[in-house]
PDB file of C-alpha atoms in Angstrom:
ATOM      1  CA  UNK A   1       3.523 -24.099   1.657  1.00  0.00           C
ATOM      2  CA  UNK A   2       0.363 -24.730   3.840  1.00  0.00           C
ATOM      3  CA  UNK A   3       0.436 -22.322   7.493  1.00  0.00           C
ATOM      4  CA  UNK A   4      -2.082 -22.577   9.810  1.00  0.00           C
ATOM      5  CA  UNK A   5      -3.985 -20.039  10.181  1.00  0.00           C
ATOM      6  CA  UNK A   6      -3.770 -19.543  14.001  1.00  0.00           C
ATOM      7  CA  UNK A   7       0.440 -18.996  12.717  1.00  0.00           C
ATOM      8  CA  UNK A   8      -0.944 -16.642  10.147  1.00  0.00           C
ATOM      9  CA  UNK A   9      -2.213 -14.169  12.785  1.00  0.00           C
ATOM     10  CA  UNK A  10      -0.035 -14.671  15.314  1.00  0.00           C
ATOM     11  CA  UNK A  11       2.853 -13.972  12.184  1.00  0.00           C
ATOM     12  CA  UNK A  12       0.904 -10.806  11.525  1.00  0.00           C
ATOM     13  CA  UNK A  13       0.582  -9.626  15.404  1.00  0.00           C
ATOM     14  CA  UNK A  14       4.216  -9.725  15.695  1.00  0.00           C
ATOM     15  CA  UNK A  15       4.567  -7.563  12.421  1.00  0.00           C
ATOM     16  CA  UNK A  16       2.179  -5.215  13.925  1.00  0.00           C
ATOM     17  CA  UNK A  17       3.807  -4.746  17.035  1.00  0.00           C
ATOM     18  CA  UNK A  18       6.761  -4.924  15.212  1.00  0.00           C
ATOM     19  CA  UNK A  19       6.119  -2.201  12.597  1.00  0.00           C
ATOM     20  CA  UNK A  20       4.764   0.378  15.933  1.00  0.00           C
ATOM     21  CA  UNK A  21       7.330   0.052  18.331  1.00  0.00           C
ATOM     22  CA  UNK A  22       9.601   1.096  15.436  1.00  0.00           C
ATOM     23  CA  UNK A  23       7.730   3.214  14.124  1.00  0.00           C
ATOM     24  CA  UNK A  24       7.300   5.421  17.431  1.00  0.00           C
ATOM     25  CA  UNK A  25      10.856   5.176  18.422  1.00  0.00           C
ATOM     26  CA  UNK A  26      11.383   7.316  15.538  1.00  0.00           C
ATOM     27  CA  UNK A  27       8.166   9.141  15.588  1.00  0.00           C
ATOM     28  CA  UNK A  28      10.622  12.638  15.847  1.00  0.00           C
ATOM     29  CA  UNK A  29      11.801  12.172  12.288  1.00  0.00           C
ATOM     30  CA  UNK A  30       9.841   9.509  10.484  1.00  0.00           C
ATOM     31  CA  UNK A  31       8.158  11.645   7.570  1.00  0.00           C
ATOM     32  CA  UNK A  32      11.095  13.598   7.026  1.00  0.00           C
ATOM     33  CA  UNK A  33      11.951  10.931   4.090  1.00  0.00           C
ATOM     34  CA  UNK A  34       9.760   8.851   1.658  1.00  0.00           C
ATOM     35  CA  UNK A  35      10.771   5.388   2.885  1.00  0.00           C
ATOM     36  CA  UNK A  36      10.101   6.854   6.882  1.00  0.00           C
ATOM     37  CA  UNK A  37       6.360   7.884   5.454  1.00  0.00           C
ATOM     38  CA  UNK A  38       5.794   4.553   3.083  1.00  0.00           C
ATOM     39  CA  UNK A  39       7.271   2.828   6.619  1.00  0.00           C
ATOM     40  CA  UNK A  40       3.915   4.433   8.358  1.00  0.00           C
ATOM     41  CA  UNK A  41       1.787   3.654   5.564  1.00  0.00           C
ATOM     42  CA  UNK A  42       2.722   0.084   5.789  1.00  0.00           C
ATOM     43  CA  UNK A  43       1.883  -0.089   9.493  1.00  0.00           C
ATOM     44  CA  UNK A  44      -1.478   1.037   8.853  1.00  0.00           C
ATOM     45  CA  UNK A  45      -2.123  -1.298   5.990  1.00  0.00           C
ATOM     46  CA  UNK A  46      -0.630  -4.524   8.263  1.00  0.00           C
ATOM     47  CA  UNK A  47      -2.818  -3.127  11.100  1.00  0.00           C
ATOM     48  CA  UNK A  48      -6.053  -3.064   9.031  1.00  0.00           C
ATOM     49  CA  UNK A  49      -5.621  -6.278   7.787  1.00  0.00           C
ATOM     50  CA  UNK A  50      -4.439  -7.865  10.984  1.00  0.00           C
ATOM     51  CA  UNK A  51      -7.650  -6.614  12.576  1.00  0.00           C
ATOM     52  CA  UNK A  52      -9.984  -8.161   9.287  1.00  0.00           C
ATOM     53  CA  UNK A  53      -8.334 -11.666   9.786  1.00  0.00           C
ATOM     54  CA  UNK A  54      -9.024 -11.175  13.858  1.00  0.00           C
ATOM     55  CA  UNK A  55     -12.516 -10.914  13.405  1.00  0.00           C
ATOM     56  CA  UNK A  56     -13.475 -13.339  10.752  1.00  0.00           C
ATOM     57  CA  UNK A  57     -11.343 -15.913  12.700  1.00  0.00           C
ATOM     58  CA  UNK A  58     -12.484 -15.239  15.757  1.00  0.00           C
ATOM     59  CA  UNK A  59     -16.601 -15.055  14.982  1.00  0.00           C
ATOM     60  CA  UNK A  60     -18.717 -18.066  16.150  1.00  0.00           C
ATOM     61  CA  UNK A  61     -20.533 -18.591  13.670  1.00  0.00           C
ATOM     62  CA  UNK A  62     -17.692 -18.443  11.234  1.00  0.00           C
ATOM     63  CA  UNK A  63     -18.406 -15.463   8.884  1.00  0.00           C
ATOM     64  CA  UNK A  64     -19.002 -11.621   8.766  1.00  0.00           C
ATOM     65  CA  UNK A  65     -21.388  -9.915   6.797  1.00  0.00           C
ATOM     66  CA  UNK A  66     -19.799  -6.694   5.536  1.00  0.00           C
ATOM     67  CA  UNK A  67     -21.244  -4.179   2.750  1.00  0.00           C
ATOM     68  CA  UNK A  68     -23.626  -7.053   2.008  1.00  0.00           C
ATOM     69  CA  UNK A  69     -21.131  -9.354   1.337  1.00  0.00           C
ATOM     70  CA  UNK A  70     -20.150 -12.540   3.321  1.00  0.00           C
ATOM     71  CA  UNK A  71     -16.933 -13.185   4.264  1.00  0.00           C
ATOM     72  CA  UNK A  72     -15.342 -16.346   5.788  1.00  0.00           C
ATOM     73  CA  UNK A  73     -12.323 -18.116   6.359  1.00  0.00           C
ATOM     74  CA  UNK A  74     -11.796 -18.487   2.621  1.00  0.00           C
ATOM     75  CA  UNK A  75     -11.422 -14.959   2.592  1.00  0.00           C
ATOM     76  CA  UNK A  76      -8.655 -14.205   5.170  1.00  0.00           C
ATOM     77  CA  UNK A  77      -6.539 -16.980   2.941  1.00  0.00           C
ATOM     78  CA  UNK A  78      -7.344 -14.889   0.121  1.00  0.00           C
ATOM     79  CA  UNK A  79      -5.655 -11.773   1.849  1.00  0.00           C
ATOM     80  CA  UNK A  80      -3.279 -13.008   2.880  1.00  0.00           C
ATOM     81  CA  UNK A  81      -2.047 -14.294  -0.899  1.00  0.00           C
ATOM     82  CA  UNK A  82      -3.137 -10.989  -2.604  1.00  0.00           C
ATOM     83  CA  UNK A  83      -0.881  -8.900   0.489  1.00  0.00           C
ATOM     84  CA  UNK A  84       1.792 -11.047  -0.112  1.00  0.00           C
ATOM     85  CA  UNK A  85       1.810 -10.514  -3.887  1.00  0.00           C
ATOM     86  CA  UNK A  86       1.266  -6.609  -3.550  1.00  0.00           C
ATOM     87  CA  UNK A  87       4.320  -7.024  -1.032  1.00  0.00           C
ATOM     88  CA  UNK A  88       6.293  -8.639  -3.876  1.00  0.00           C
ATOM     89  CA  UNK A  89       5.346  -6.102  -6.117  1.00  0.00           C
ATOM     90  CA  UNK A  90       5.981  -3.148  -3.756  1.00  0.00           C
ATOM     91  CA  UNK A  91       9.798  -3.798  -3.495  1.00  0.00           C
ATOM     92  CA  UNK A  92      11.605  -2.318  -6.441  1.00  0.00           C
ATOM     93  CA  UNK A  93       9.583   0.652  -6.786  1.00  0.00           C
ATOM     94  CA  UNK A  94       9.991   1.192  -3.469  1.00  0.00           C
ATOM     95  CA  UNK A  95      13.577   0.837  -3.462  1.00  0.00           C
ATOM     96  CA  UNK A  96      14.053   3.408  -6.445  1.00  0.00           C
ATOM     97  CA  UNK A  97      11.737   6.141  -5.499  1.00  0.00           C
ATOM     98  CA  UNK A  98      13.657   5.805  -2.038  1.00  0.00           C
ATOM     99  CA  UNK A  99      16.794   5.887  -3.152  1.00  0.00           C
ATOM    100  CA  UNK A 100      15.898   9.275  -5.777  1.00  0.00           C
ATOM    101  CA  UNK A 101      14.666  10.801  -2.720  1.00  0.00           C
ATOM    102  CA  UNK A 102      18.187  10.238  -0.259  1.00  0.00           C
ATOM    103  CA  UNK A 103      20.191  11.399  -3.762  1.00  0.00           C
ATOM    104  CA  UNK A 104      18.123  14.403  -4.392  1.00  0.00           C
ATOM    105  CA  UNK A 105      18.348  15.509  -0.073  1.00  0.00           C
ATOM    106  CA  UNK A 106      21.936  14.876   0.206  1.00  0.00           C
ATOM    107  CA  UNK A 107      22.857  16.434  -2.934  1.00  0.00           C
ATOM    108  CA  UNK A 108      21.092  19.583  -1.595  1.00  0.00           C
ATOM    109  CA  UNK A 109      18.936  19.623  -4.610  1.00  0.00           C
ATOM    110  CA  UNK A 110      15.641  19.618  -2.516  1.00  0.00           C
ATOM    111  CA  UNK A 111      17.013  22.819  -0.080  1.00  0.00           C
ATOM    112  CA  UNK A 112      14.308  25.387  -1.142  1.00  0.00           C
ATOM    113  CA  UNK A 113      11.455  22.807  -0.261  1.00  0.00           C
ATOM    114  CA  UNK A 114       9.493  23.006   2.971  1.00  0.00           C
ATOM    115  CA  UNK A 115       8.850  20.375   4.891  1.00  0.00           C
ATOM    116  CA  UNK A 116       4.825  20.534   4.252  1.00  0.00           C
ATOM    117  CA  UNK A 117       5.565  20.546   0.597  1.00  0.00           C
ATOM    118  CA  UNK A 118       8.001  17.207   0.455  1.00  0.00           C
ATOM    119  CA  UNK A 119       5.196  15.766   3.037  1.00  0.00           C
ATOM    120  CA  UNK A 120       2.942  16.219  -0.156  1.00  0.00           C
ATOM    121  CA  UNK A 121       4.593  14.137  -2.468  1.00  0.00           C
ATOM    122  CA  UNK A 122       5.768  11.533  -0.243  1.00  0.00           C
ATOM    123  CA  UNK A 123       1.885  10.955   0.461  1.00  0.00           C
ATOM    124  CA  UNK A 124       1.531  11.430  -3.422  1.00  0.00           C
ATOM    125  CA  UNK A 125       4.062   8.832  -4.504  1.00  0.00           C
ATOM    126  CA  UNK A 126       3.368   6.343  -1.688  1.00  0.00           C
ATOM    127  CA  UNK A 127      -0.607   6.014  -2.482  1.00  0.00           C
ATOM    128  CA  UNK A 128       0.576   5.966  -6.295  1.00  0.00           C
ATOM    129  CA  UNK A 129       2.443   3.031  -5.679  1.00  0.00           C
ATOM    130  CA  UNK A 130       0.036   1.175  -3.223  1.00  0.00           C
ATOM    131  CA  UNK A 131      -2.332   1.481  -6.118  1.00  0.00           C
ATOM    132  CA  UNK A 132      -0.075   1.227  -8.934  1.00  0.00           C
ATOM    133  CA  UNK A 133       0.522  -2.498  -6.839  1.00  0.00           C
ATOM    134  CA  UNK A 134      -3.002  -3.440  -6.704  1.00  0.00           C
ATOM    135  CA  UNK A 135      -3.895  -2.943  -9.946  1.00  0.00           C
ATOM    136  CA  UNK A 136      -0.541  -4.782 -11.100  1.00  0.00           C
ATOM    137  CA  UNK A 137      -1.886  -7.794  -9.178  1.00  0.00           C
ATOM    138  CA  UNK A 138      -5.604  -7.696  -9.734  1.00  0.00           C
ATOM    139  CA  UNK A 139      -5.795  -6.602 -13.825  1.00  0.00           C
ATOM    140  CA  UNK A 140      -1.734  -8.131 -15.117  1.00  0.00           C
ATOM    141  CA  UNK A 141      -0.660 -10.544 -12.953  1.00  0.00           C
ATOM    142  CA  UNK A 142      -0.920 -14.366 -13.439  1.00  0.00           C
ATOM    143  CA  UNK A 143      -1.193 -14.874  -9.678  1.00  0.00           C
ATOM    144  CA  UNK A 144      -3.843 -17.749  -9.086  1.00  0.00           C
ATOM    145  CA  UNK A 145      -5.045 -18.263  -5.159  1.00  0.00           C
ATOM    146  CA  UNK A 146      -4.959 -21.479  -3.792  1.00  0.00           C
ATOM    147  CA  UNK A 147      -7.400 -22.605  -1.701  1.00  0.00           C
ATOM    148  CA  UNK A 148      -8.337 -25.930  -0.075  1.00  0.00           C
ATOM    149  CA  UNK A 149     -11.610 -27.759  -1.091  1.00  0.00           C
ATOM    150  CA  UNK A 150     -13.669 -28.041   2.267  1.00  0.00           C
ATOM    151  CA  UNK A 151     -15.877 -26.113   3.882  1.00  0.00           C
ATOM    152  CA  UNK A 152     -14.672 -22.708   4.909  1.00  0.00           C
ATOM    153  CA  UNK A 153     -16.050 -24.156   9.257  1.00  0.00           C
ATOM    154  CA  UNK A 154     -13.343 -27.454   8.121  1.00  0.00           C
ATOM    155  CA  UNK A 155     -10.777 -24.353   6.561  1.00  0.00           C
ATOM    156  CA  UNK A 156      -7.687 -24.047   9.530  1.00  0.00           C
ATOM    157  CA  UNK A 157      -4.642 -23.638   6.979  1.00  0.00           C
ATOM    158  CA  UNK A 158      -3.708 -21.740   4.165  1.00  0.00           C
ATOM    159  CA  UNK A 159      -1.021 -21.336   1.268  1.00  0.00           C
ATOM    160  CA  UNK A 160       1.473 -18.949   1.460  1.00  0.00           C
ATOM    161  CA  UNK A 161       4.220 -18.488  -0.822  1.00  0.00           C
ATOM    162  CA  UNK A 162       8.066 -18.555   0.984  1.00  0.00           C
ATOM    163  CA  UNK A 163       9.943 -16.102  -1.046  1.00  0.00           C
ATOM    164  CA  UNK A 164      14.238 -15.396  -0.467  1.00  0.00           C
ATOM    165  CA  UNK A 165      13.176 -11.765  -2.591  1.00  0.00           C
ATOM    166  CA  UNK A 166      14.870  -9.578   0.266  1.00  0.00           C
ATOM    167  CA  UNK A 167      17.697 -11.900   0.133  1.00  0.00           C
ATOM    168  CA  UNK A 168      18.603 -10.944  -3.300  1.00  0.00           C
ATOM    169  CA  UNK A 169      17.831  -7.440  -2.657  1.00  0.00           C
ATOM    170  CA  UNK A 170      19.929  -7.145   0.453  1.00  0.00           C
ATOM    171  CA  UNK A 171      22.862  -8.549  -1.818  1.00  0.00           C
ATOM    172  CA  UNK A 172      22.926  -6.994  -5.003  1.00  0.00           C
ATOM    173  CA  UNK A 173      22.962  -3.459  -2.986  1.00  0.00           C
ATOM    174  CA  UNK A 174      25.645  -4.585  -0.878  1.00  0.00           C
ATOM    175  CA  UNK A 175      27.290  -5.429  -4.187  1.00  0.00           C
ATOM    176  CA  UNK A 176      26.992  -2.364  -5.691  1.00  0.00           C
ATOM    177  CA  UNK A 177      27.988  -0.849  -2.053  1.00  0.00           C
ATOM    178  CA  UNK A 178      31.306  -2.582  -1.999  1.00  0.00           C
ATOM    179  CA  UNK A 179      31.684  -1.423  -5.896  1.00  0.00           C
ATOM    180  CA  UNK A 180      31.526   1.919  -4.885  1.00  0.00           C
ATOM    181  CA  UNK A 181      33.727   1.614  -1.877  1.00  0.00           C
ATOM    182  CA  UNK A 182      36.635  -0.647  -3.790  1.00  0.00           C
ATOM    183  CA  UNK A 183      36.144   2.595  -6.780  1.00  0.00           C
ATOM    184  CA  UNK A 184      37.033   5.523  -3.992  1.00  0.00           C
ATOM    185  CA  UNK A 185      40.267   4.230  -3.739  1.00  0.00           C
ATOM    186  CA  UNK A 186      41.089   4.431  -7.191  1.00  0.00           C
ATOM    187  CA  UNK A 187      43.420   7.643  -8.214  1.00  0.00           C
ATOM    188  CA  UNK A 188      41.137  10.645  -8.878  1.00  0.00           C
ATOM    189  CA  UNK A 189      42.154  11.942 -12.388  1.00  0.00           C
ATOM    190  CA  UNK A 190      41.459  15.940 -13.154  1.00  0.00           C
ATOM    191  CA  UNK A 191      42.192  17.457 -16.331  1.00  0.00           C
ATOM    192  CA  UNK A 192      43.868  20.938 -16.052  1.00  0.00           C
ATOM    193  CA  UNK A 193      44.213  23.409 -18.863  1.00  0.00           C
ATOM    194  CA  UNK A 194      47.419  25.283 -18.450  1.00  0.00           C
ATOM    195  CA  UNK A 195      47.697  29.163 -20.065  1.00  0.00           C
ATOM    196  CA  UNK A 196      49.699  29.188 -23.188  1.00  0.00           C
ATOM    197  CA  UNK A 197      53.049  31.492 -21.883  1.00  0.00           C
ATOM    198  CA  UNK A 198      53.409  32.672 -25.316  1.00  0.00           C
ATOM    199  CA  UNK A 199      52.653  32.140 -28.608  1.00  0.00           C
ATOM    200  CA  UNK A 200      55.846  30.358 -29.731  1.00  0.00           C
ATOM    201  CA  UNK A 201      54.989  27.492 -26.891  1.00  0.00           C
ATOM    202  CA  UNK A 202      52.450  25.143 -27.830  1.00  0.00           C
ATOM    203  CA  UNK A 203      49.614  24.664 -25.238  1.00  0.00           C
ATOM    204  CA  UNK A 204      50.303  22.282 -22.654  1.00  0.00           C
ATOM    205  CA  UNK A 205      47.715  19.615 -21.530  1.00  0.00           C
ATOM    206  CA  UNK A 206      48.951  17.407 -18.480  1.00  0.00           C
ATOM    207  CA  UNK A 207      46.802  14.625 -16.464  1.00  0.00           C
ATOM    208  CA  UNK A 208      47.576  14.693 -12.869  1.00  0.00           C
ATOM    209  CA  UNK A 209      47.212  12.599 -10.099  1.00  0.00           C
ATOM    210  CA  UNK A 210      45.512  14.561  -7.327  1.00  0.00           C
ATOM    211  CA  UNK A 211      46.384  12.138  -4.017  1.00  0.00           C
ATOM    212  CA  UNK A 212      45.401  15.166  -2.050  1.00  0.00           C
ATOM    213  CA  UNK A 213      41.798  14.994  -3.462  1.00  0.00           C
ATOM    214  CA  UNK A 214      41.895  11.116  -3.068  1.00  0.00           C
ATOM    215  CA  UNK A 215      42.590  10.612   1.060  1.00  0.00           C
ATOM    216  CA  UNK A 216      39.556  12.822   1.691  1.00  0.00           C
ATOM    217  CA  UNK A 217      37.671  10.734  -0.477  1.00  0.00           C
ATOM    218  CA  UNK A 218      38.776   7.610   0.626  1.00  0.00           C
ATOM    219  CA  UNK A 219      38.199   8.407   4.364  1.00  0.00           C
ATOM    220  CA  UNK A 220      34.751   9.445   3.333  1.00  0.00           C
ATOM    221  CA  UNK A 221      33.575   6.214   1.891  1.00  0.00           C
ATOM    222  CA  UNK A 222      35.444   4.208   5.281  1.00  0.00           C
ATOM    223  CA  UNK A 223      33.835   6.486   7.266  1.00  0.00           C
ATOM    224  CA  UNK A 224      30.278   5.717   5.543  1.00  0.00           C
ATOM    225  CA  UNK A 225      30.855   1.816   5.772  1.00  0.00           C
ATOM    226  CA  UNK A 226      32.168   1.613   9.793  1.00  0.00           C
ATOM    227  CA  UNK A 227      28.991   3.945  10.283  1.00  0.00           C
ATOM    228  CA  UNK A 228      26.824   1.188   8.350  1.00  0.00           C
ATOM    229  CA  UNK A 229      28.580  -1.750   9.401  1.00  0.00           C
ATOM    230  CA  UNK A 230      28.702  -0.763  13.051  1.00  0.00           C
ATOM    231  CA  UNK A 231      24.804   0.077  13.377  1.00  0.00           C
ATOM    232  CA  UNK A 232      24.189  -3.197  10.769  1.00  0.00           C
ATOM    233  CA  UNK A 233      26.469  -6.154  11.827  1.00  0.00           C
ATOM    234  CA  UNK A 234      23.890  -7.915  13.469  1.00  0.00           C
ATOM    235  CA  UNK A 235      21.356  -8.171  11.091  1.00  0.00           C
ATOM    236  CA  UNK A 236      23.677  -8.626   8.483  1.00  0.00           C
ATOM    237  CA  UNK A 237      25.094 -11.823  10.469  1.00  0.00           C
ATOM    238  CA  UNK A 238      21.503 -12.912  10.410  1.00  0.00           C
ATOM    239  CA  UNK A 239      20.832 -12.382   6.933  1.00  0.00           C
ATOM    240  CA  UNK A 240      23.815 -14.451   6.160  1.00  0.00           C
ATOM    241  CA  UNK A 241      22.699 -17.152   8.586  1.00  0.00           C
ATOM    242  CA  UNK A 242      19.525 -16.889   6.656  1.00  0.00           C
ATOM    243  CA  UNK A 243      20.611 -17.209   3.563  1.00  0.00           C
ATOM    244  CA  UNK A 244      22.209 -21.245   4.527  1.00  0.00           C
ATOM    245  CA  UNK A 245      18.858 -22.223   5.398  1.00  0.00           C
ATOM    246  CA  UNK A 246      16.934 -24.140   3.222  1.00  0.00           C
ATOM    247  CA  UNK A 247      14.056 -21.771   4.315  1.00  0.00           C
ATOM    248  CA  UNK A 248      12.018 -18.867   2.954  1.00  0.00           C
ATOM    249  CA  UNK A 249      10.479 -15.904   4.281  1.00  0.00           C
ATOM    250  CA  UNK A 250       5.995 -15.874   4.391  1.00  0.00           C
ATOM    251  CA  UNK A 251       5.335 -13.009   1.515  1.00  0.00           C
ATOM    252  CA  UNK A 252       2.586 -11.476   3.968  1.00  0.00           C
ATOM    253  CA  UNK A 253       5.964 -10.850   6.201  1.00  0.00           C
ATOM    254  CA  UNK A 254       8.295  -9.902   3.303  1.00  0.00           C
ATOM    255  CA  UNK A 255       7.653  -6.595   3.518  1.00  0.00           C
ATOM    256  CA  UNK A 256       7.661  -4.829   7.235  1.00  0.00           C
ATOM    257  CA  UNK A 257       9.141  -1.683   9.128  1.00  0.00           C
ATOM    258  CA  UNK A 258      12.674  -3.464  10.429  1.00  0.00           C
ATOM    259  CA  UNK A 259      13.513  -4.571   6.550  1.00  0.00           C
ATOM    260  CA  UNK A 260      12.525  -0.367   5.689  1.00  0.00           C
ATOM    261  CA  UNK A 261      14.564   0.590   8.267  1.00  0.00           C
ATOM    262  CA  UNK A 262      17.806  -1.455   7.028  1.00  0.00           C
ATOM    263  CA  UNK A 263      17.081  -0.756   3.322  1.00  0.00           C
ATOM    264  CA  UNK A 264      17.032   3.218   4.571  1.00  0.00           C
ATOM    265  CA  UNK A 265      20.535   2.475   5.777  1.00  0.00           C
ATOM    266  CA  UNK A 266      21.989   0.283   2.616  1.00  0.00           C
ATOM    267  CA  UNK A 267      20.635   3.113   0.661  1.00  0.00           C
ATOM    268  CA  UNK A 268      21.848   6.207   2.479  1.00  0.00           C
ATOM    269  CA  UNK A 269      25.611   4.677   2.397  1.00  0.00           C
ATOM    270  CA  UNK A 270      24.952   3.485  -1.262  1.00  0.00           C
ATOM    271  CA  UNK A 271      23.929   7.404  -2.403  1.00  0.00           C
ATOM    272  CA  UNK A 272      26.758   8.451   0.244  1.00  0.00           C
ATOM    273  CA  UNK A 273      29.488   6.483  -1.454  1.00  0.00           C
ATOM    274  CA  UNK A 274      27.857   7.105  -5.415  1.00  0.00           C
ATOM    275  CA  UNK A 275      27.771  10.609  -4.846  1.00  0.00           C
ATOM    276  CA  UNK A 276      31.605  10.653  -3.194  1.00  0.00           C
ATOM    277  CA  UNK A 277      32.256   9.791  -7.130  1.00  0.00           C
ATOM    278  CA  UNK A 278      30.725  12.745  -8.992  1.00  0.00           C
ATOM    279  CA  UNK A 279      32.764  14.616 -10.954  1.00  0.00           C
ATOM    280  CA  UNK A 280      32.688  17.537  -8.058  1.00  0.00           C
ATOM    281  CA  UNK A 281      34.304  15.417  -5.406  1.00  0.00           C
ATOM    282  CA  UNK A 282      33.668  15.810  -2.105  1.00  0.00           C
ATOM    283  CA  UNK A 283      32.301  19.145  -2.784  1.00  0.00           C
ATOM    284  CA  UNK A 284      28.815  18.077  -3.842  1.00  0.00           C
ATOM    285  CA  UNK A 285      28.238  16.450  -0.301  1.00  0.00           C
ATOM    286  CA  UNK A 286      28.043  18.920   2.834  1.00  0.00           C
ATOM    287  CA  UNK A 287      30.695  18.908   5.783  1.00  0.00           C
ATOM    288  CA  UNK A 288      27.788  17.818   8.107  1.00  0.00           C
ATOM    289  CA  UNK A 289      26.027  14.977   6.531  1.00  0.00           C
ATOM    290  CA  UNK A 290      26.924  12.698   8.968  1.00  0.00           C
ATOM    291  CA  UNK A 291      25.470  14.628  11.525  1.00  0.00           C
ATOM    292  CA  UNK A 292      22.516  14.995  10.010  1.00  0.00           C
ATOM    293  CA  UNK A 293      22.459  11.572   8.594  1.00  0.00           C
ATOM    294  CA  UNK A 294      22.327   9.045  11.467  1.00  0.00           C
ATOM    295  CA  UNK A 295      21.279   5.673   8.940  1.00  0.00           C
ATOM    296  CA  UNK A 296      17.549   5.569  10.364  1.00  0.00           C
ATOM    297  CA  UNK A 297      14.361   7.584   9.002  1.00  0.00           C
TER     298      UNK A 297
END
């Protein structure tokens, strides 16, 4: 679909401001997880290239020279396409290395690290995947950019690909969310090894139904879903609205700080619910993970 380019900025000076006033609401505790980091990454990247499209559209003469070469309005429809396809590419990985991260903290399995040290990798693995992205696109990908034939001075619209890719995202966790909250309810089954009396008795092997080991469970998972729902309902009401329109969302928009910050939710009560399941019970998860946990970066 052709956008003008005058919608094309204005699209990404709403992201901007967007992605910062997020970003320093929760300035206290945004680099304390990977998506919260990848979140500020993403703001700087959607900065830069909001200011690059700025000045090429707004020069007089209708082109920047930069490093030698000359860029015009060609090239801001160019950028656009490419940051929309790195978008695309950028979800999944994003979504598992996120979702490794909120297992491993709430699991306690990252305890002995310091802060300084899990800042490290977060950088680490973020950059990795911002370049493991642009190589994807530039060296495998069958992406070809489409570009009108007139002069880059006649050159006010470009293509942009609509994609529904959050859509699908948003759903199949929610899926697998209300999987894991319809399997807490189900009986918890233990196996217990009772001592042989003597040795004329024959060792006795019973399975038994521990209900007292199943409320707790079951009140954990409800409690993880009214959390998420009650924070949620609103742009899950939109997402559903969404999803009746014949519409799609730009792919230079596909990817921004408001859609991190809902994914960190989905994926906090996801781990929450998956972990509820283990085969230590409640006992894996600390008493105060709700406090500590507040569905945000």
């Amino acid at each position: 679909m052709f956008i003008s380019i005058t919608s094309v900025l204005l699209g990404l000076g709403v992201k901007c401001l967007l992605n910062w006033t997020l970003v320093f609401l929760q300035r206290s505790h945004i680099c304390r997880s990977f998506l919260g980091l990848f979140g500020v990454s993403l703001t700087v990247v959607d900065t830069a290239v909001t200011l690059t499209v700025t000045t090429l559209c707004s020069c007089s003469n209708g082109f920047v020279v930069l490093l030698g070469l000359k860029l015009t309005r060609y090239h801001v429809c160019l950028l656009v396409q490419i940051l929309g396809e790195v978008y695309r590419v950028l979800q999944w990985p994003v979504i598992v290395a996120a979702g490794l991260d909120h297992f491993c903290i709430i699991t306690r399995r990252l305890q002995g690290v310091t802060f300084r040290a899990k800042w490290i990798v977060y950088s680490c693995v973020a950059g990795f995947l911002w370049n493991l992205a642009a190589l994807y696109v530039f060296l495998l990908s069958d992406v070809v950019p489409v570009l009108e034939d007139v002069s880059h001075h006649q050159m006010h619209r470009c293509w942009v690909l609509h994609t529904a890719r959050i859509l699908s995202i948003a759903m199949l966790l929610l899926l697998i969310l209300g999987c894991a909250a319809l399997h807490a309810g189900r009986p918890l089954v233990l196996r217990c090894n009772v001592p042989q009396l003597s040795l004329n008795e024959p060792p006795l092997k019973n399975r038994i139904t521990s209900q007292s080991q199943t409320r707790p469970r079951r009140s954990f998972v409800h409690q993880t879903l009214r959390i998420f729902l009650n924070t949620w309902t609103p742009f899950l009401v939109f997402l559903a609205v969404f999803l009746l329109l014949p519409v799609g969302i730009p792919s230079y928009l596909d990817l921004n700080v408001a859609w991190l910050c809902f994914l960190n939710s989905l994926l906090i009560a996801v781990v929450l619910c998956a972990a509820s399941q283990l085969s230590q019970g409640l006992a894996a998860l600390p008493p105060d993970i709700f406090c500590e946990w507040k569905f945000n970066f």
